[in-house]
């Protein structure tokens, strides 16, 4: 009898073990698997820094392997070639996105999903199309006056604060405002006039918090349904959702009022709202607004801030001098300030921002995908419905593709460059829709900044920037890297000339303002 009882207990334990270790997709035959525990899968091994932990596993298991996180089975790609194979050659299969509990059920329950978090369906297709039209080359050129006035105002503020390079300053607030204003102007035709505006602070804080709910490493309840009963995350996420709803209402309400009064600026949402043929309903319009506000809010400033942090170092100063010389060679008469708005003709500065994008890869674990059809990967059949994670940081530091990847070297992007220079914008069918706009923002900013200032190390060495991309990230569990605080000095190269450039941009912004009101 006792023997039968023991058998019964063993069978129950075995069944429980099987249930707790089961996954949405069964084990994929032929693909290496990372070790894991019942219930948790590999969550415990991955810790806070998923990108780094997965890179270490890849050394043992090879560039592509399967991993179990709670009850989800995920295929992870960790090398340049494997990402290209899966994300680009199989892009029609990898066109969808998964829905994850925290972000999709709690954070997004009122304003809908952003484009970047929407599974592929007819509505997502329409929204992506509308966003892509509003972000194509021609459209982006028409937004350059905004980038002109926003970069003018950031540089003007820094000039006022820098005391000709004598004091150490923290430039983050100026650059966050630059990026946020650009997003808000593009989307709603509105802007903040001071870097310390309360609503600006609110938006930056809430978007950063929501970015943490979107990370692959911070939300165990996405993978372990049992935790949803105990987690305090849901109420936290809910409170950020309410705060976000509040400012989105203010922004959209303001634009609708401006349209009613005929005082609106030309902007993406305004154009959609006024276009009777746009086949988008209210929720889809809100989704696009949410996408535009959130997409560039942390990614663009993170790249600019990291870029400046590197340039302030001893090695960065050599890079600055080379960039300055190259700008002088193309524009010997000092008209780079103006010409950068209409053309991208300084290859070294283009190479510089590409290297910033690669070196800092501010979304180290790219936004997740879900496959909609089977994929044959080197003879292994990965079934439709599988989750895919791109370890973009690992791809961008792949020694088999990039020579000396840990060295910051813009020259790697001079001359003939592969069509996929890096994975900072992801890749394939759902690659970043705003990459052209972001590139233009980065180019304009660095041309103007390097023409305006010598960026120098701080007087106090303890405020110096950290140059290792991973170590310089304050928030490893967030979706988007957050630069750790640092200070540097800005010495105007030629104050008189700089003031004359600033005056031209200021006058132009003022005229725009007047012609809009007339
Ligand atoms: C340097 C700045 C930026 C970086 C590093 C960046 C990076 C990314 C990445 C990694 C993705 C996911 C791509 C994938 O799954 O393969 C993405 C998606 C997206 N980004 Fe960006 N982004 C930036 C700026 C912007 C801006 C300024 C906008 C628009 C105003 C924008 C709009 C979008 C949209 C709409 C998607 C979703 C695409 C889709 O799911 O179909 N991004 N971005």
XYZ file of C-alpha atoms and ligand atoms in Angstrom:
561
model
C 0.000 0.000 0.000
C 2.789 2.365 1.041
C 4.498 1.554 -2.218
C 1.379 2.562 -4.203
C 1.131 5.819 -2.205
C 4.754 6.605 -3.019
C 4.140 5.932 -6.710
C 1.073 8.214 -6.501
C 3.134 11.033 -4.925
C 5.888 10.653 -7.516
C 3.341 10.747 -10.355
C 1.702 13.897 -8.892
C 5.106 15.592 -8.501
C 6.010 14.592 -12.056
C 2.694 15.979 -13.422
C 3.153 19.228 -11.419
C 6.715 19.528 -12.707
C 5.483 19.033 -16.276
C 2.709 21.634 -15.876
C 5.000 24.208 -14.268
C 7.683 23.677 -16.909
C 5.307 23.756 -19.877
C 5.526 26.576 -22.351
C 3.270 28.323 -24.875
C 5.314 26.702 -27.676
C 6.704 23.184 -27.179
C 10.478 22.634 -27.152
C 11.927 23.256 -30.617
C 13.801 20.187 -31.810
C 17.351 20.758 -32.982
C 17.854 24.218 -31.397
C 20.140 24.442 -28.338
C 18.311 25.329 -25.119
C 19.527 27.399 -22.169
C 19.271 25.602 -18.821
C 16.410 26.629 -16.534
C 14.307 25.865 -13.480
C 10.672 24.809 -13.184
C 8.315 27.801 -13.038
C 11.090 30.380 -13.597
C 12.849 28.912 -16.592
C 16.048 30.951 -17.095
C 14.779 34.149 -15.455
C 17.040 33.632 -12.437
C 20.172 33.181 -14.573
C 19.430 36.248 -16.710
C 19.355 38.673 -13.771
C 18.995 42.385 -14.486
C 21.100 42.660 -17.602
C 19.469 40.333 -20.110
C 21.625 41.441 -23.013
C 24.908 40.665 -21.231
C 23.684 37.381 -19.725
C 22.387 36.190 -23.105
C 25.693 37.106 -24.772
C 27.483 34.912 -22.207
C 25.089 32.011 -22.886
C 25.678 32.427 -26.626
C 29.404 31.748 -26.085
C 28.395 28.285 -24.840
C 25.278 27.519 -26.901
C 26.012 29.300 -30.198
C 24.479 32.490 -31.586
C 20.855 31.270 -31.759
C 19.223 29.286 -28.978
C 15.896 28.798 -27.256
C 15.202 29.902 -23.745
C 12.323 29.439 -21.362
C 11.187 32.488 -19.382
C 8.370 31.328 -17.122
C 5.805 29.782 -19.434
C 7.118 31.441 -22.594
C 9.541 29.861 -25.052
C 11.697 32.418 -26.813
C 14.232 32.187 -29.632
C 17.125 34.589 -29.070
C 19.577 35.782 -31.750
C 22.941 37.078 -30.544
C 25.150 37.649 -33.588
C 25.158 40.032 -36.551
C 24.662 37.264 -39.143
C 21.936 35.372 -37.287
C 19.961 38.587 -36.713
C 20.257 39.364 -40.416
C 19.145 35.856 -41.324
C 16.108 35.850 -39.036
C 15.016 39.518 -39.019
C 15.821 40.447 -42.629
C 15.743 37.289 -44.742
C 12.649 36.063 -42.862
C 11.095 39.471 -42.404
C 7.629 38.533 -43.643
C 7.437 35.809 -40.963
C 8.721 38.094 -38.195
C 6.210 40.887 -38.812
C 4.149 40.634 -35.621
C 4.671 41.577 -31.991
C 3.620 39.669 -28.879
C 1.181 41.015 -26.308
C 2.695 41.023 -22.841
C 0.666 41.222 -19.649
C 2.076 44.328 -17.911
C 2.360 46.549 -20.923
C -0.665 45.461 -22.920
C -3.177 44.763 -20.175
C -2.276 47.351 -17.559
C -0.248 50.241 -19.008
C -2.063 50.436 -22.343
C -5.623 49.704 -21.347
C -6.883 53.222 -22.078
C -4.867 54.839 -24.919
C -4.360 51.627 -26.899
C -1.040 50.171 -28.005
C 1.678 52.118 -29.734
C 2.584 50.967 -33.238
C 5.768 49.417 -31.846
C 3.820 47.237 -29.417
C 0.951 46.225 -31.725
C 0.541 42.730 -33.116
C 0.263 42.725 -36.919
C -3.311 43.196 -38.141
C -5.202 45.510 -40.511
C -5.296 48.354 -37.960
C -1.559 48.098 -37.251
C -0.915 48.089 -40.999
C -2.957 51.325 -41.436
C -1.281 53.056 -38.484
C 2.212 52.039 -39.605
C 1.410 53.291 -43.101
C 0.160 56.665 -41.789
C 3.249 57.007 -39.551
C 5.600 55.969 -42.371
C 4.079 58.599 -44.688
C 4.475 61.238 -42.004
C 8.099 60.171 -41.454
C 9.339 59.690 -45.034
C 12.224 61.706 -46.500
C 10.035 64.404 -48.021
C 7.959 64.840 -44.861
C 11.080 64.924 -42.671
C 12.552 67.712 -44.835
C 9.416 69.767 -44.146
C 10.058 69.365 -40.385
C 13.612 70.742 -40.578
C 12.475 74.249 -39.480
C 11.437 72.611 -36.199
C 14.826 70.973 -35.797
C 16.417 74.329 -36.665
C 14.554 76.173 -33.914
C 14.857 73.397 -31.319
C 18.591 72.880 -31.837
C 19.008 76.668 -31.777
C 17.268 76.906 -28.443
C 19.232 74.019 -26.856
C 22.573 75.458 -28.041
C 21.523 78.950 -26.980
C 20.721 77.726 -23.453
C 24.021 75.871 -23.217
C 25.912 78.960 -24.427
C 24.245 81.009 -21.694
C 25.112 78.461 -19.033
C 28.616 77.400 -20.065
C 30.590 80.528 -18.969
C 32.844 80.133 -22.009
C 33.930 76.656 -20.943
C 35.009 77.555 -17.420
C 32.358 75.597 -15.522
C 31.188 71.985 -15.541
C 27.592 71.592 -16.690
C 24.990 68.851 -16.975
C 23.403 69.079 -20.393
C 20.719 66.382 -20.005
C 17.738 68.707 -19.281
C 18.484 70.788 -22.390
C 18.692 67.744 -24.609
C 15.625 66.060 -23.190
C 13.684 69.209 -23.917
C 15.149 69.346 -27.439
C 13.949 65.805 -28.187
C 10.620 66.160 -26.469
C 9.847 69.486 -28.135
C 10.742 68.023 -31.509
C 8.346 65.102 -30.877
C 5.602 67.367 -29.556
C 5.973 69.908 -32.352
C 5.900 67.176 -34.964
C 2.874 65.557 -33.461
C 0.841 68.346 -31.866
C 2.452 71.621 -32.976
C 3.203 72.560 -29.375
C 6.378 73.114 -27.372
C 7.838 73.874 -23.939
C 9.722 77.093 -23.481
C 11.855 76.118 -20.497
C 13.876 72.975 -19.799
C 12.458 72.938 -16.295
C 8.748 73.133 -17.202
C 6.654 71.009 -14.808
C 4.720 69.215 -17.568
C 7.988 68.446 -19.373
C 9.361 66.880 -16.183
C 6.156 64.898 -15.768
C 6.315 63.528 -19.339
C 9.995 62.597 -19.090
C 9.452 60.871 -15.732
C 6.331 58.939 -16.763
C 7.746 57.844 -20.128
C 10.933 56.614 -18.430
C 8.839 54.620 -15.932
C 6.690 53.147 -18.714
C 9.851 52.197 -20.585
C 10.728 50.057 -17.546
C 7.405 48.208 -17.889
C 8.332 47.400 -21.484
C 11.705 45.881 -20.732
C 12.341 42.174 -21.180
C 13.963 41.874 -17.755
C 11.808 43.867 -15.392
C 8.410 42.199 -15.485
C 8.446 38.640 -14.245
C 4.645 38.675 -14.115
C 4.685 38.723 -17.943
C 6.224 35.258 -17.865
C 4.852 33.761 -14.633
C 1.056 34.225 -14.520
C 0.954 33.182 -10.844
C 2.849 36.364 -9.874
C 0.029 38.547 -11.194
C -1.928 37.784 -8.022
C 0.843 39.055 -5.744
C 2.603 41.732 -7.739
C 2.434 45.407 -6.808
C 3.613 46.152 -10.354
C 0.035 46.281 -11.696
C -1.064 49.122 -9.418
C 2.211 50.953 -10.091
C 1.716 50.522 -13.856
C -1.876 51.654 -13.503
C -0.881 54.886 -11.783
C 1.593 55.729 -14.570
C -1.124 54.935 -17.120
C -3.435 57.495 -15.482
C -0.686 60.129 -15.399
C 0.076 59.466 -19.073
C -3.622 59.655 -20.036
C -3.745 63.048 -18.332
C -0.992 64.710 -20.362
C -2.042 63.048 -23.606
C -5.531 64.515 -23.103
C -3.989 67.959 -22.480
C -1.873 67.740 -25.643
C -4.593 66.406 -27.952
C -7.191 68.752 -26.432
C -4.861 71.708 -27.016
C -4.392 70.771 -30.656
C -8.135 70.326 -31.228
C -8.719 73.778 -29.720
C -6.028 75.300 -31.975
C -7.647 73.669 -35.021
C -11.050 75.056 -34.013
C -9.466 78.534 -33.665
C -7.472 78.141 -36.889
C -4.196 78.725 -34.990
C -2.618 75.262 -35.313
C 0.847 74.617 -36.720
C 1.273 72.081 -39.458
C 1.822 68.769 -37.654
C 1.215 65.047 -38.050
C -1.887 64.655 -35.857
C -3.364 67.905 -37.145
C -3.007 66.657 -40.704
C -4.609 63.342 -39.810
C -7.443 65.012 -37.864
C -8.174 67.379 -40.747
C -7.955 64.748 -43.467
C -11.452 63.393 -44.133
C -10.015 60.524 -46.198
C -7.705 59.214 -43.420
C -9.137 55.823 -42.584
C -8.273 55.997 -38.897
C -10.649 56.014 -35.974
C -10.182 58.001 -32.728
C -8.348 55.141 -31.002
C -5.983 54.706 -33.941
C -5.222 58.425 -33.951
C -4.488 58.209 -30.220
C -2.224 55.222 -30.855
C -0.226 57.228 -33.420
C 0.019 60.186 -31.000
C 1.261 57.885 -28.275
C 3.785 56.324 -30.653
C 5.179 59.657 -31.790
C 5.445 61.084 -28.298
C 7.056 58.005 -26.807
C 9.264 56.878 -29.720
C 11.737 59.742 -29.822
C 11.440 60.944 -26.252
C 14.212 58.866 -24.737
C 15.972 57.320 -27.732
C 17.082 60.547 -29.447
C 18.341 62.347 -26.298
C 20.062 59.163 -25.058
C 22.097 59.063 -28.286
C 22.908 62.777 -28.193
C 23.849 62.673 -24.511
C 25.981 59.540 -24.909
C 27.564 61.045 -28.041
C 28.509 64.231 -26.192
C 29.742 62.217 -23.219
C 32.147 60.295 -25.469
C 33.248 63.428 -27.322
C 34.170 65.101 -24.011
C 36.839 62.418 -23.334
C 40.482 62.746 -24.437
C 39.869 60.354 -27.370
C 36.555 62.089 -28.143
C 38.346 65.422 -28.429
C 40.532 64.014 -31.228
C 37.338 62.853 -32.964
C 35.816 66.319 -32.519
C 38.823 67.981 -34.122
C 38.670 65.609 -37.116
C 34.912 66.228 -37.452
C 35.460 69.993 -37.204
C 38.124 69.880 -39.935
C 35.859 67.795 -42.194
C 33.017 70.291 -41.657
C 35.422 73.154 -42.534
C 36.589 71.308 -45.670
C 33.024 70.953 -46.979
C 31.855 74.384 -45.784
C 34.875 76.705 -45.677
C 32.615 79.786 -45.510
C 31.003 78.789 -42.222
C 27.591 77.927 -43.672
C 27.423 74.404 -42.179
C 24.952 75.800 -39.594
C 22.464 76.483 -42.405
C 23.327 73.755 -44.896
C 22.897 70.907 -42.423
C 19.164 71.649 -42.580
C 18.940 70.808 -46.277
C 21.696 68.280 -46.940
C 23.835 65.611 -45.274
C 27.178 66.221 -46.934
C 29.831 65.615 -44.258
C 30.517 61.846 -44.372
C 32.604 61.893 -41.185
C 29.715 63.353 -39.151
C 27.337 60.780 -40.685
C 29.883 58.114 -39.666
C 30.090 59.671 -36.188
C 26.358 59.412 -35.486
C 26.240 55.867 -36.900
C 29.049 54.880 -34.538
C 27.208 56.517 -31.627
C 24.098 54.494 -32.563
C 26.126 51.261 -32.733
C 28.402 51.758 -29.753
C 25.641 52.736 -27.334
C 22.798 50.651 -28.898
C 20.296 52.356 -26.591
C 17.703 49.579 -26.986
C 20.050 46.675 -26.179
C 17.224 44.114 -26.329
C 15.203 45.195 -29.352
C 11.389 45.240 -29.206
C 10.149 41.625 -29.268
C 8.601 39.928 -32.302
C 6.203 37.038 -32.776
C 6.423 34.921 -35.939
C 3.303 34.452 -38.064
C 4.596 31.497 -40.104
C 7.119 28.673 -39.685
C 10.786 29.569 -40.202
C 13.425 27.128 -41.411
C 16.625 28.172 -39.616
C 19.547 26.031 -40.806
C 17.239 23.006 -41.038
C 15.499 23.665 -37.685
C 11.780 24.402 -38.062
C 10.727 27.185 -35.695
C 6.915 27.097 -35.531
C 4.597 30.065 -36.186
C 3.639 31.886 -32.984
C 7.149 31.745 -31.439
C 8.536 34.800 -29.625
C 11.840 36.188 -30.940
C 14.246 38.411 -29.003
C 17.014 40.270 -30.823
C 20.052 40.873 -28.626
C 20.882 44.010 -30.621
C 23.797 44.912 -28.354
C 25.412 41.523 -29.008
C 24.853 41.945 -32.775
C 26.440 45.404 -32.672
C 29.461 44.114 -30.749
C 29.905 40.954 -32.841
C 33.662 40.491 -33.380
C 33.009 38.393 -36.491
C 31.470 41.411 -38.171
C 32.917 44.551 -36.560
C 36.676 45.001 -36.276
C 37.525 45.850 -32.684
C 33.880 46.485 -31.672
C 34.737 47.783 -28.181
C 36.662 50.696 -29.694
C 34.673 53.814 -30.542
C 35.709 54.428 -34.112
C 33.563 56.449 -36.572
C 35.985 55.525 -39.379
C 34.416 52.064 -39.592
C 31.501 53.797 -41.328
C 33.521 55.664 -43.960
C 33.555 54.324 -47.527
C 31.463 51.320 -48.566
C 29.227 50.248 -45.705
C 26.873 47.282 -45.497
C 23.151 48.152 -45.962
C 22.588 47.256 -42.293
C 25.213 49.333 -40.495
C 23.956 48.375 -37.001
C 20.864 47.145 -35.169
C 20.189 50.266 -33.094
C 16.995 50.725 -35.118
C 16.182 47.011 -35.177
C 15.828 45.429 -38.619
C 13.407 44.106 -41.214
C 9.654 44.504 -41.563
C 9.054 46.270 -38.230
C 12.294 48.254 -38.120
C 12.117 51.738 -36.587
C 9.790 53.871 -38.730
C 11.445 57.064 -37.458
C 15.057 56.233 -38.331
C 15.280 58.808 -41.098
C 13.974 61.574 -38.836
C 16.245 60.452 -35.982
C 19.281 60.401 -38.319
C 18.505 63.939 -39.520
C 18.147 65.108 -35.916
C 21.477 63.541 -34.950
C 23.304 64.873 -38.007
C 22.001 68.433 -37.568
C 22.720 68.400 -33.876
C 26.310 67.173 -34.145
C 27.150 69.473 -37.085
C 25.887 72.461 -35.112
C 27.321 71.383 -31.773
C 30.808 70.641 -33.064
C 30.791 73.855 -35.113
C 29.700 75.783 -32.015
C 31.773 74.339 -29.171
C 34.854 72.460 -28.109
C 33.453 69.849 -25.743
C 35.913 69.340 -22.879
C 36.359 67.076 -19.856
C 34.987 68.487 -16.572
C 37.241 70.322 -14.121
C 36.243 67.793 -11.489
C 37.355 64.328 -12.700
C 34.741 62.580 -10.565
C 32.045 64.020 -12.879
C 33.738 62.663 -16.031
C 31.629 60.545 -18.388
C 31.819 56.748 -18.288
C 32.882 55.550 -21.729
C 31.885 51.880 -21.530
C 28.374 51.682 -23.007
C 27.014 49.078 -20.571
C 28.578 50.699 -17.507
C 27.272 54.124 -18.577
C 23.668 52.873 -18.436
C 21.872 53.954 -15.264
C 18.875 51.713 -15.821
C 19.785 48.263 -17.095
C 16.258 46.947 -16.598
C 14.587 49.641 -18.730
C 13.825 49.161 -22.415
C 15.902 52.217 -23.359
C 19.305 52.907 -21.797
C 19.500 55.975 -19.550
C 22.870 57.750 -19.485
C 24.411 58.021 -16.021
C 24.832 61.668 -15.008
C 28.107 63.335 -15.984
C 29.339 66.852 -16.549
C 31.513 68.498 -19.165
C 32.579 71.924 -20.342
C 31.592 73.765 -23.518
C 34.051 76.295 -24.899
C 32.642 78.340 -27.784
C 34.977 78.014 -30.793
C 34.127 81.548 -31.919
C 31.530 83.259 -29.769
C 30.824 86.106 -32.187
C 30.212 83.793 -35.126
C 28.128 81.454 -32.964
C 25.969 84.365 -31.799
C 25.403 85.409 -35.407
C 24.275 81.861 -36.325
C 21.977 81.747 -33.314
C 20.533 85.120 -34.294
C 19.633 83.829 -37.780
C 17.808 80.810 -36.325
C 16.125 82.916 -33.641
C 14.797 85.393 -36.215
C 13.568 82.572 -38.418
C 11.720 80.955 -35.496
C 10.196 84.338 -34.614
C 9.025 84.899 -38.196
C 7.482 81.425 -38.250
C 5.640 82.235 -35.060
C 4.320 85.496 -36.554
C 3.322 84.022 -39.896
C 1.464 81.289 -38.012
C -0.472 83.819 -35.991
C -1.249 86.072 -39.045
C 17.821 57.387 -32.201
C 16.520 57.287 -32.045
C 15.724 56.015 -32.187
C 16.094 54.719 -31.962
C 17.450 54.199 -31.491
C 14.939 53.892 -32.265
C 14.924 52.506 -32.169
C 13.824 51.721 -32.478
C 13.810 50.271 -32.407
C 14.982 49.398 -31.952
C 12.589 49.855 -32.796
C 12.121 48.400 -32.910
C 12.486 47.902 -34.291
C 12.359 46.429 -34.533
O 11.553 45.733 -33.906
O 13.101 45.927 -35.391
C 11.808 51.038 -33.124
C 10.501 51.021 -33.559
C 9.805 52.162 -33.914
N 10.258 53.466 -33.908
Fe 12.087 54.061 -33.373
N 13.906 54.702 -32.649
C 14.334 56.010 -32.617
C 13.605 57.135 -32.929
C 12.323 57.130 -33.407
C 11.562 58.323 -33.754
C 12.085 59.752 -33.660
C 10.329 57.897 -34.177
C 9.145 58.712 -34.650
C 8.880 59.928 -34.297
C 10.327 56.440 -34.109
C 9.272 55.650 -34.472
C 9.235 54.280 -34.352
C 8.073 53.484 -34.673
C 6.732 53.990 -35.214
C 8.433 52.146 -34.392
C 7.544 50.917 -34.498
C 7.744 50.217 -35.793
C 6.828 49.007 -35.898
O 6.596 48.323 -34.904
O 6.335 48.767 -36.994
N 11.548 56.028 -33.633
N 12.590 52.166 -32.921
